[in-house]
XYZ file of C-alpha atoms in Angstrom:
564
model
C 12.539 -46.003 -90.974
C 14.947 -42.968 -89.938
C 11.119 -40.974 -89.823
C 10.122 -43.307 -87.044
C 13.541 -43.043 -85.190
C 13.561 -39.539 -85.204
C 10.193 -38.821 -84.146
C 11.204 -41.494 -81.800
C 14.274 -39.540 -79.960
C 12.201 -36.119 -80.311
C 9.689 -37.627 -78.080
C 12.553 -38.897 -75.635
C 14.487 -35.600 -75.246
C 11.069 -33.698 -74.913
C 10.100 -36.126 -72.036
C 13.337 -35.669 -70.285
C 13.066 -31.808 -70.931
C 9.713 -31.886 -69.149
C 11.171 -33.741 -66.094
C 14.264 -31.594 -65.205
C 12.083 -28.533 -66.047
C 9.507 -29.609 -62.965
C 12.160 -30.787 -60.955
C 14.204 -27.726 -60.822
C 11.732 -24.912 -61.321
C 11.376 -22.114 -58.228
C 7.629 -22.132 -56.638
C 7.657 -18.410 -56.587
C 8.569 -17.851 -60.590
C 6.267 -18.987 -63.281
C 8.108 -20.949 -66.078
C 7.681 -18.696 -68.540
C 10.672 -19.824 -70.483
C 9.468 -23.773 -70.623
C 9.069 -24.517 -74.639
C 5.736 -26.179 -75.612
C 5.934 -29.766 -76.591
C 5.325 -30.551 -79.854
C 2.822 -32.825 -81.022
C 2.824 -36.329 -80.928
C 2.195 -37.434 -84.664
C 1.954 -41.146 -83.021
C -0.827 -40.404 -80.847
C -3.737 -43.105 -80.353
C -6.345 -43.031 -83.182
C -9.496 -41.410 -82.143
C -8.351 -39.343 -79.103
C -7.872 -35.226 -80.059
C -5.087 -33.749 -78.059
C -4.625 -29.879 -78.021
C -1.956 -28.048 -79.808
C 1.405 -27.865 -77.834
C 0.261 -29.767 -75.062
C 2.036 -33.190 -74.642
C 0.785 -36.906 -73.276
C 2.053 -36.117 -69.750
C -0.021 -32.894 -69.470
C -3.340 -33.535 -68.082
C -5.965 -30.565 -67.241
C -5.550 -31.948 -63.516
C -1.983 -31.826 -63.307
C -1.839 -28.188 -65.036
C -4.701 -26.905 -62.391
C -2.411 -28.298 -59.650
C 0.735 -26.784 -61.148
C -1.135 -22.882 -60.824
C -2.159 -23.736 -57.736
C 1.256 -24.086 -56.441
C 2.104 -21.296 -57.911
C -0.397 -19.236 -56.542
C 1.019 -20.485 -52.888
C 4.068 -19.304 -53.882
C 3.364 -15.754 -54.817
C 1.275 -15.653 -51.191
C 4.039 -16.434 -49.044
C 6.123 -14.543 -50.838
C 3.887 -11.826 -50.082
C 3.645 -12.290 -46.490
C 5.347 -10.752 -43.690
C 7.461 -12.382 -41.254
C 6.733 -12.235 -37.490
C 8.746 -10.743 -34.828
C 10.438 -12.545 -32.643
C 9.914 -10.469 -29.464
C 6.327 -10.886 -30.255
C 6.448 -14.352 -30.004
C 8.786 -13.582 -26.340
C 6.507 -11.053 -25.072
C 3.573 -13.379 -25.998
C 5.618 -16.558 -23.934
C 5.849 -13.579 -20.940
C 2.232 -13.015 -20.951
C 1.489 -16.958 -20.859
C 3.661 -17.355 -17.890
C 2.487 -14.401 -16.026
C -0.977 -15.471 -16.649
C -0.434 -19.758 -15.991
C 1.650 -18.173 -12.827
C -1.405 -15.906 -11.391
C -4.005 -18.747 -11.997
C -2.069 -21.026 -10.588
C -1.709 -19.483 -7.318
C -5.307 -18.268 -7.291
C -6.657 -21.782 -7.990
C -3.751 -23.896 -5.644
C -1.671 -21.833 -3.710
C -3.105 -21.568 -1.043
C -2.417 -23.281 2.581
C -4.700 -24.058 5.659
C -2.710 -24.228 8.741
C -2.985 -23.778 12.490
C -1.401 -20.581 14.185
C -1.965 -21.218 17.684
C -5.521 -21.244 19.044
C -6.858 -19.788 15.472
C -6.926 -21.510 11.794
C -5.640 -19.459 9.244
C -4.929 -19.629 5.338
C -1.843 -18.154 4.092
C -1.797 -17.401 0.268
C 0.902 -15.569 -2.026
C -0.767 -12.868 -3.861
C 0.801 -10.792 -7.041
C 1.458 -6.973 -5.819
C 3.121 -4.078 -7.090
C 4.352 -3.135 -3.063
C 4.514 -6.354 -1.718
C 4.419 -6.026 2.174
C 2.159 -8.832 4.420
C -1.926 -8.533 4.795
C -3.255 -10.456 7.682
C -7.205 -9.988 7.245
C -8.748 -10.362 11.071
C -12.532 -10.743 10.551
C -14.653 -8.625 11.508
C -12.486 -6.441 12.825
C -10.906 -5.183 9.954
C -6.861 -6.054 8.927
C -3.652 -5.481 9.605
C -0.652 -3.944 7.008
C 2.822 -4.622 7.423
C 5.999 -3.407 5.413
C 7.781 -6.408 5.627
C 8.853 -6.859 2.218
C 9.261 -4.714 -0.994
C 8.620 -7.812 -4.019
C 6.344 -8.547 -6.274
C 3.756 -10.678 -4.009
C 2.269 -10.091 -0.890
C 1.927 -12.341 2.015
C -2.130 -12.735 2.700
C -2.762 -14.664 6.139
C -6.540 -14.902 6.744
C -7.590 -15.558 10.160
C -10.381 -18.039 9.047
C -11.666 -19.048 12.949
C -11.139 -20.419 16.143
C -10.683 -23.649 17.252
C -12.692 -24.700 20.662
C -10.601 -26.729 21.727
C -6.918 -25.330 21.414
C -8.717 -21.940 22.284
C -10.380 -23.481 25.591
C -7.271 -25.072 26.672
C -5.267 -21.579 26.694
C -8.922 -20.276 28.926
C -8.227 -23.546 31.084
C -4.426 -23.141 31.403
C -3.487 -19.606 31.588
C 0.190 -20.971 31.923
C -0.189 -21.991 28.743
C 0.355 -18.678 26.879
C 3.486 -18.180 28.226
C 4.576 -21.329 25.631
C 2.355 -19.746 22.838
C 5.114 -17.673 21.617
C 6.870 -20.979 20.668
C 4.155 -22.533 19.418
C 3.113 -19.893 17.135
C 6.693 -19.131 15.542
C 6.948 -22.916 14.717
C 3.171 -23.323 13.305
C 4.123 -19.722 11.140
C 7.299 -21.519 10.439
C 5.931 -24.659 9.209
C 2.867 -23.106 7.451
C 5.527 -20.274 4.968
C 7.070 -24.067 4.160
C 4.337 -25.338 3.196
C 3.236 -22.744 1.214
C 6.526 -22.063 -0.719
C 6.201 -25.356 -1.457
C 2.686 -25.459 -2.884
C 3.160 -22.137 -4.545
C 5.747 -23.229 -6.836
C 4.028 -26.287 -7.999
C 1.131 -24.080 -8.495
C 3.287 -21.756 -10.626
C 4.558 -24.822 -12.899
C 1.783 -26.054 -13.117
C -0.346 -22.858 -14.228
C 2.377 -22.050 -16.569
C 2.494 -25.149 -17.942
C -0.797 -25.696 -18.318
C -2.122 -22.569 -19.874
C 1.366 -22.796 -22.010
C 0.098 -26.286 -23.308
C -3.293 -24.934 -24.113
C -1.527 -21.951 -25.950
C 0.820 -23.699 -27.816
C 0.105 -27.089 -28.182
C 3.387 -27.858 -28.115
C 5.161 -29.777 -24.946
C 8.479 -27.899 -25.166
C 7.227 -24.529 -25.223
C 4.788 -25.774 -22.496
C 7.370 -26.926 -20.145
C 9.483 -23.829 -20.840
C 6.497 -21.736 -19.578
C 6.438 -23.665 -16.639
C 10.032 -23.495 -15.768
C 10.339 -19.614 -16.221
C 7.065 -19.072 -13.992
C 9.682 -21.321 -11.369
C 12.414 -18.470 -11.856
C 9.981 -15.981 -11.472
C 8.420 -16.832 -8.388
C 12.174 -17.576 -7.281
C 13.506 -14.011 -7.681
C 10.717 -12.591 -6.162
C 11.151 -14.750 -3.161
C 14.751 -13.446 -3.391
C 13.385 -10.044 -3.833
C 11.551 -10.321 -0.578
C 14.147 -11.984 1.693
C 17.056 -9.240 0.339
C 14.076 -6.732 1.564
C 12.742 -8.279 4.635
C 12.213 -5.576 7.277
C 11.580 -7.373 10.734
C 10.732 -3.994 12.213
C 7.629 -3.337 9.987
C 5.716 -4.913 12.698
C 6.750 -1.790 14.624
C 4.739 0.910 12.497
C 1.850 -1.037 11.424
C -1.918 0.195 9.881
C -4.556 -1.175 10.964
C -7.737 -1.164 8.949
C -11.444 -1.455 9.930
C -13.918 -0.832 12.669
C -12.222 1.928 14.299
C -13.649 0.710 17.618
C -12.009 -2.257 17.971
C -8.395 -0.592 17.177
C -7.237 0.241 20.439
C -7.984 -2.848 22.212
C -6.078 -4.944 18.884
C -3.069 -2.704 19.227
C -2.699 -2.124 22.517
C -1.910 0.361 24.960
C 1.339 2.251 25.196
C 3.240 0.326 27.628
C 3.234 -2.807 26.240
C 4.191 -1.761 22.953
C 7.270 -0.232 24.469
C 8.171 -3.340 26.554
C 6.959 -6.258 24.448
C 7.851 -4.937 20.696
C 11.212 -6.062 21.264
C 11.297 -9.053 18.206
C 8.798 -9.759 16.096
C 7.861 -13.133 17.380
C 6.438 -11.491 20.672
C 4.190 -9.011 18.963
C 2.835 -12.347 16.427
C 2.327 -14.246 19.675
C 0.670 -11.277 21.862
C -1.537 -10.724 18.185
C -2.957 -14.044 18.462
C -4.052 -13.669 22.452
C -5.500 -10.453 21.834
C -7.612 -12.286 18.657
C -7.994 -15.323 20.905
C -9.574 -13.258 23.651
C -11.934 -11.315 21.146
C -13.115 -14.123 19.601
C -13.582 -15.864 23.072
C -17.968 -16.167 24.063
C -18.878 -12.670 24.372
C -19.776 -12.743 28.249
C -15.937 -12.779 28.544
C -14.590 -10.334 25.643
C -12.473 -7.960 27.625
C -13.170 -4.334 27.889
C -10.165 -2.048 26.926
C -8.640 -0.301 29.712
C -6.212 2.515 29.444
C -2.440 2.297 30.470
C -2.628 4.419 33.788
C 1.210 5.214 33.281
C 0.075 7.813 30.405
C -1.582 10.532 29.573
C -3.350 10.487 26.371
C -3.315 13.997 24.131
C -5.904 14.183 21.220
C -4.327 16.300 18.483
C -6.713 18.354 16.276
C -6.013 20.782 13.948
C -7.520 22.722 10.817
C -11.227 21.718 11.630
C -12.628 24.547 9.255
C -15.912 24.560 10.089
C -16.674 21.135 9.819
C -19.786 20.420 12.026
C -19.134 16.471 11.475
C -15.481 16.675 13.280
C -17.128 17.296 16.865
C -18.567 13.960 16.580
C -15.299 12.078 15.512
C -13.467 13.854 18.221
C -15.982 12.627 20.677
C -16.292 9.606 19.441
C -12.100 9.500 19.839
C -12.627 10.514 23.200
C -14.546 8.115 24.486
C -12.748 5.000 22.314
C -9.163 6.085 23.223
C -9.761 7.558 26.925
C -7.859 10.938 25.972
C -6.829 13.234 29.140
C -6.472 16.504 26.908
C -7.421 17.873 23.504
C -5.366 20.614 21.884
C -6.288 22.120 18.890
C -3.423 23.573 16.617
C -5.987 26.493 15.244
C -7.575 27.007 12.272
C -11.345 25.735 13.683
C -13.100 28.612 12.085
C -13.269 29.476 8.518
C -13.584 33.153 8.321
C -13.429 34.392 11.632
C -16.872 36.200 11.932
C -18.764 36.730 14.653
C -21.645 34.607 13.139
C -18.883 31.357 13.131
C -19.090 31.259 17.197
C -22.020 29.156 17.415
C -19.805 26.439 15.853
C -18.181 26.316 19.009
C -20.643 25.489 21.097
C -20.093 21.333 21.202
C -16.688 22.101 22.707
C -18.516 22.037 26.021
C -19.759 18.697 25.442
C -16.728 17.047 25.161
C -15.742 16.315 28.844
C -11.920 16.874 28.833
C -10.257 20.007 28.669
C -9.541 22.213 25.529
C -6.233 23.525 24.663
C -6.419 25.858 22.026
C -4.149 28.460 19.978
C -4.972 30.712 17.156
C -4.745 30.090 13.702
C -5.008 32.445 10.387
C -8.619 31.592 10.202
C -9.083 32.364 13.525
C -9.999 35.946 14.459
C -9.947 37.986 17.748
C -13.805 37.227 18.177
C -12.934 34.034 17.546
C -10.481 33.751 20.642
C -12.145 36.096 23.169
C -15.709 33.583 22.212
C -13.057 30.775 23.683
C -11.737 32.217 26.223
C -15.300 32.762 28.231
C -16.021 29.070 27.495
C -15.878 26.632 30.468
C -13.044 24.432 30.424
C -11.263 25.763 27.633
C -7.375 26.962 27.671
C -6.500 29.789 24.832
C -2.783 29.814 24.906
C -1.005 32.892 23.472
C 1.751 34.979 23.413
C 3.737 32.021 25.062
C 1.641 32.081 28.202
C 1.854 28.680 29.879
C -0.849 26.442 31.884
C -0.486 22.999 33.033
C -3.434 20.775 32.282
C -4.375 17.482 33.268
C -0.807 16.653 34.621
C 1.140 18.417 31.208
C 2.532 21.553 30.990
C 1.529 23.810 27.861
C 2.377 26.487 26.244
C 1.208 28.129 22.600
C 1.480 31.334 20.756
C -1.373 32.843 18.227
C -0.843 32.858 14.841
C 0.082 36.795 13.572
C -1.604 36.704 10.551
C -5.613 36.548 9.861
C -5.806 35.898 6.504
C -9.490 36.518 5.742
C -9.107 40.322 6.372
C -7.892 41.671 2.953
C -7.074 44.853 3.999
C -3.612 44.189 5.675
C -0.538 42.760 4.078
C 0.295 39.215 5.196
C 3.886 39.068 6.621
C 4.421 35.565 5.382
C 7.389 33.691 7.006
C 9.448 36.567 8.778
C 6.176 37.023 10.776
C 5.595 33.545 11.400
C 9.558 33.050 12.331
C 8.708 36.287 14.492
C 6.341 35.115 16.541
C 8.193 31.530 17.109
C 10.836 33.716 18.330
C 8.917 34.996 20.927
C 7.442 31.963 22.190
C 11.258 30.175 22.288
C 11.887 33.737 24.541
C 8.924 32.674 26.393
C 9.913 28.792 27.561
C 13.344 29.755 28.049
C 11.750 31.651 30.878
C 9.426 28.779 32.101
C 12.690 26.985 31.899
C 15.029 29.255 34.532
C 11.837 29.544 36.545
C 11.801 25.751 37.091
C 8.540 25.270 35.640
C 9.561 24.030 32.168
C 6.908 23.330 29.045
C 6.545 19.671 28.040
C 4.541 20.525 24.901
C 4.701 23.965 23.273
C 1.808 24.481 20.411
C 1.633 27.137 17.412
C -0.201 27.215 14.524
C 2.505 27.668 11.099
C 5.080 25.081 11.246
C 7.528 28.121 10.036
C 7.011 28.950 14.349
C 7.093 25.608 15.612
C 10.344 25.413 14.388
C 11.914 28.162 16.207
C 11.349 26.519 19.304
C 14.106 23.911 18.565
C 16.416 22.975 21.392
C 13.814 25.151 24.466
C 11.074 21.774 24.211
C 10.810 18.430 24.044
C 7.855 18.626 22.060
C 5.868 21.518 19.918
C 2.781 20.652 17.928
C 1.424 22.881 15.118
C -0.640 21.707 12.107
C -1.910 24.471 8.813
C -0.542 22.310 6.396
C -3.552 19.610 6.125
C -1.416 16.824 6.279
C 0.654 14.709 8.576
C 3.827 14.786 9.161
C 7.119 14.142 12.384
C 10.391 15.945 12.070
C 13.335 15.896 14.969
C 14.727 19.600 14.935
C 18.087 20.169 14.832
C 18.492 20.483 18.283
C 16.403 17.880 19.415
C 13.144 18.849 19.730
C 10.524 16.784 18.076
C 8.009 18.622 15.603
C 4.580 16.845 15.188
C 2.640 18.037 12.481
C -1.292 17.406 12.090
C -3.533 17.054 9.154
C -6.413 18.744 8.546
C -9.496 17.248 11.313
C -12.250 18.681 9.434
C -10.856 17.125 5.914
C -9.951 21.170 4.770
C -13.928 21.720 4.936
C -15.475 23.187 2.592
C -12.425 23.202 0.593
C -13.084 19.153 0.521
C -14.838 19.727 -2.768
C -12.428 21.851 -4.769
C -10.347 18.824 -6.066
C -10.644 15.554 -7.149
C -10.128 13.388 -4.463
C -11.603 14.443 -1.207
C -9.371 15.542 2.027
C -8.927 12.749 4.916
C -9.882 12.892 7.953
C -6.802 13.592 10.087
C -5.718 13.246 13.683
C -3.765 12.012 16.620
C -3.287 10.071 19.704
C -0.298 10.834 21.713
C 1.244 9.098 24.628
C 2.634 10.545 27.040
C 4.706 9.119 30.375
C 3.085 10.460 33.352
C 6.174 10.464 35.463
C 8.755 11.746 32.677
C 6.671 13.454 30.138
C 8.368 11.700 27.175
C 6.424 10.672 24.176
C 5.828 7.422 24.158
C 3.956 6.277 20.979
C 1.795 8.092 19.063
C -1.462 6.881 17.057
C -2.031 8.811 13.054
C -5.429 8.280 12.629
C -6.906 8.975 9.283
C -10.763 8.570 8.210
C -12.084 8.971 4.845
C -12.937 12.167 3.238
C -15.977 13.424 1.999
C -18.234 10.525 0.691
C -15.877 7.698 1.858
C -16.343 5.418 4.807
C -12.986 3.970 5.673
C -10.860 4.282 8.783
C -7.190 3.451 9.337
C -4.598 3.590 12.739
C -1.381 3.677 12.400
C 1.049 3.159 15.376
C 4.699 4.931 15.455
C 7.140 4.742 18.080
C 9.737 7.248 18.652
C 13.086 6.061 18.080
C 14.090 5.582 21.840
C 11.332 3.511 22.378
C 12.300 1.202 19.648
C 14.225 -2.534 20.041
C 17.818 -1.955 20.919
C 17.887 1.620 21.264
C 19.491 3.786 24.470
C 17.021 4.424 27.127
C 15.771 8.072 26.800
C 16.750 11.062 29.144
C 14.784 11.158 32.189
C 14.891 14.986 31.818
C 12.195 16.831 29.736
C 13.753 18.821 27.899
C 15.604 18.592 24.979
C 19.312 16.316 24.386
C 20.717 19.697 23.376
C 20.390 23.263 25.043
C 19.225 26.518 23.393
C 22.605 28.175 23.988
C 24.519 25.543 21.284
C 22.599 27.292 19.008
């Protein structure tokens, strides 16, 4: 009897051992410590168990028992993630949701006067405002520095508003108005349709990511404070005068009669609503039947100057100049030297389509430019070599231009760098001083080295030079304004020596015919070697601008030479 009790309690404790043993072992640590049980001597007749395993042990259960800790040696063994992994992955989902979003529904249709138009936000590193003016080509502005950009498509005109302005010419005196409140109404609506389309990219892509609701709608609401600071960004920015500079884009033909001439940039650029409103009647008028386009007529209160510089033997520059010619209805051409390339007698043939061009040719001498080169000039019809400050008037302007010193090409003399340069602008300052006390003074004064031009400061109102192949407007100390031109012949030959090719560079200037004063100035720039592109760019001087003094009726310079 105390046999069966004992085995009895031995079988109790050993079940009970068993239990706490499972409940409180660690997955990660085998039990290695866990005593076997000992055998049941009252186990069922028939049935062989094995040694040290007891009735509770199955071969299932002890499979299931290694498998769990097998699990718990791999986790153990794996590495944890990051968390600004898991934030720069939420950043990529909302940038993403944000883009798509706006791509697929941001977007607005709306009227702008007589033309229908879709306004879109757009990411962009610069920001600024696109309006795309098919098929003439589109229009940049600098309005804003964020990270969108403004897209306004002119999609088409409407008959019917569009014949009602043709009907009622009265009518367009009311379209400034009407266009500020439909440009008004239409940024509204697209604010508002741009954030939902933000949420709901976000959120969407964010749901498809995750799968989980919360992280969804916390995509959504930081593509909402995105798009919020950058519209932030962009009003804190917002430069109402960008309108005043802006590039245009496109056929080069049809630039001058989309910007305008001179005189009414001066007079009507004074807000920006005027310039959106005279925009859309210049594209209502070119997209009017073509029996009626207008043609583009030149302001007959200026004289248009044609500013060339560092042709280098380009033979493809004659035909952009006369192609400028004939769009832009220049008065003058002057050339800022450097045409040739090595000076050689050979080189003069080059020449030759000056004749051609139908306006007169001012020309000074640049380091490329040799003797032969200027005495080949100076026997050509209709051509004006200006040097050694010698002054002509042509076509209604007063000019006067010194040769470079320097000729480059010949080896066998020492270049005199700067001091010669600064030499030489001496003498022609000497020079207009004189034009000056004769009564007869210089509006426009031309060298070659911009290290000359500048020694001219304070004697004329404006000196032109070019050499360094690009662009480029400086106001001298003293008042006189230094315009710098690029390279016309896209450095020539030298196009090819680096990656990128040299633009096409030159100028447009306007000139008052009854003061002199520049009045606005076109950079235009064409695409180097192998490239087909064309831009205008439109600059007013600072007088000219909204809210500033009138400028001096005199011509020459704010500040005389003898404050110097």
């Amino acid at each position: 009897m105390a046999r069966v009790v004992v085995a009895a309690l031995n079988r109790i404790v050993n079940r009970s051992s068993n239990r706490m043993s499972r409940h409180h072992r660690t997955p990660d640590r085998p039990d290695s410590n866990r005593t076997p049980d000992r055998p049941d001597s009252s186990h069922t007749p028939g049935r062989n168990r094995a040694p040290g395993r007891t009735a509770t042990d199955s071969p299932k259960r002890t499979r299931r028992t290694r498998r769990t800790r097998l699990a718990a040696r791999t986790l153990t063994l794996t590495p944890q993630r990051h968390p600004w992994l898991g934030a720069l992955g939420l950043v990529a989902v909302v940038l993403a949701g944000a883009w798509l979003g706006l791509l697929i529904v941001g977007t607005v249709r709306t009227p702008v006067g007589p033309v229908n138009t879709t306004m879109a936000l757009r990411p962009s590193l610069s920001g600024g405002t696109k309006i795309n003016i098919s098929p003439l080509g589109a229009l940049r502005l600098d309005s804003h520095v964020a990270p969108v950009r403004l897209d306004v498509d002119v999609d088409q005109l409407d008959p019917e508003r569009a014949q009602a302005l043709v009907d009622h010419p009265e009518r367009i005196s009311g379209l400034q108005d009407e266009v500020v409140h439909d440009v008004e109404h239409g940024t509204l609506d697209l604010a508002v349709r741009s954030c939902a389309a933000v949420v709901l990219g976000a959120t969407a892509l964010g749901l498809a990511v995750y799968r989980r609701p919360r992280r969804a709608l916390a995509a959504g609401g930081l593509a909402l404070a995105l798009l919020g600071a950058s519209g932030a960004t962009a009003y804190a920015t917002w430069n109402p005068k960008s309108v005043l500079e802006p590039k245009f884009s496109g056929l080069l033909s049809s630039a001058p009669s989309l910007v305008g001439n001179a005189r009414s940039i001066v007079t009507e650029f004074d807000v920006y609503q005027k310039e959106l409103a005279r925009l859309v009647t210049n594209v209502t008028k070119l997209y009017d039947v073509t029996s009626t386009l207008p043609a583009y007529q030149p302001d007959p209160t200026t004289i248009r100057v044609l500013h060339v510089s560092d042709i280098h033997l380009n033979p493809a520059s004659w035909k952009i100049i006369a192609s400028l010619v004939q769009q832009y209805k220049v008065d003058v051409i002057v050339d800022s030297g450097d045409t040739m390339d090595h000076g050689t007698a050979a080189e003069n043939g080059f020449l030759d389509p000056i004749k051609d061009l139908g306006v007169p040719y001012v020309w000074v001498r640049g380091n490329h430019d040799s003797a032969t080169t200027q005495r080949y000039l100076e026997h050509m019809k209709n051509v004006h070599v200006l040097d050694d400050g010698r002054a002509e008037t042509v076509a209604g302007l007063r000019f006067a231009g010194i040769g470079d010193p320097q000729f480059t090409p010949d080896r066998s003399v020492a270049p005199g760098g700067d001091a010669a340069e600064r030499l030489a602008g001496d003498r022609l300052a000497s020079a207009l001083r004189d034009q000056r006390t004769k009564g007869t003074p210089v509006d426009i004064a031309v060298a070659h080295e911009p290290a000359a031009a500048r020694e001219t400061d304070g004697t004329v109102p404006l000196v032109l030079c070019g050499h360094l192949h690009h662009e480029g407007t400086e106001i001298l100390k003293y008042g006189t304004r230094l315009r710098m031109e690029g390279s016309t012949g896209g450095s020539g030959l030298r196009a090819v020596e680096h990656e990128y090719p040299a633009p096409v560079e030159a100028s447009i200037l306007y000139v008052a015919r009854d003061s002199h004063r520049l009045q606005a100035w076109d950079e235009i720039k064409l695409g180097g070697l192998g490239r087909t592109t064309a831009e205008v760019s439109r600059h007013l001087p600072e007088e000219n601008q909204p809210g500033a003094s009138p400028a001096p009726t005199s011509s020459s310079p704010t500040a005389s030479p003898a404050a110097r």
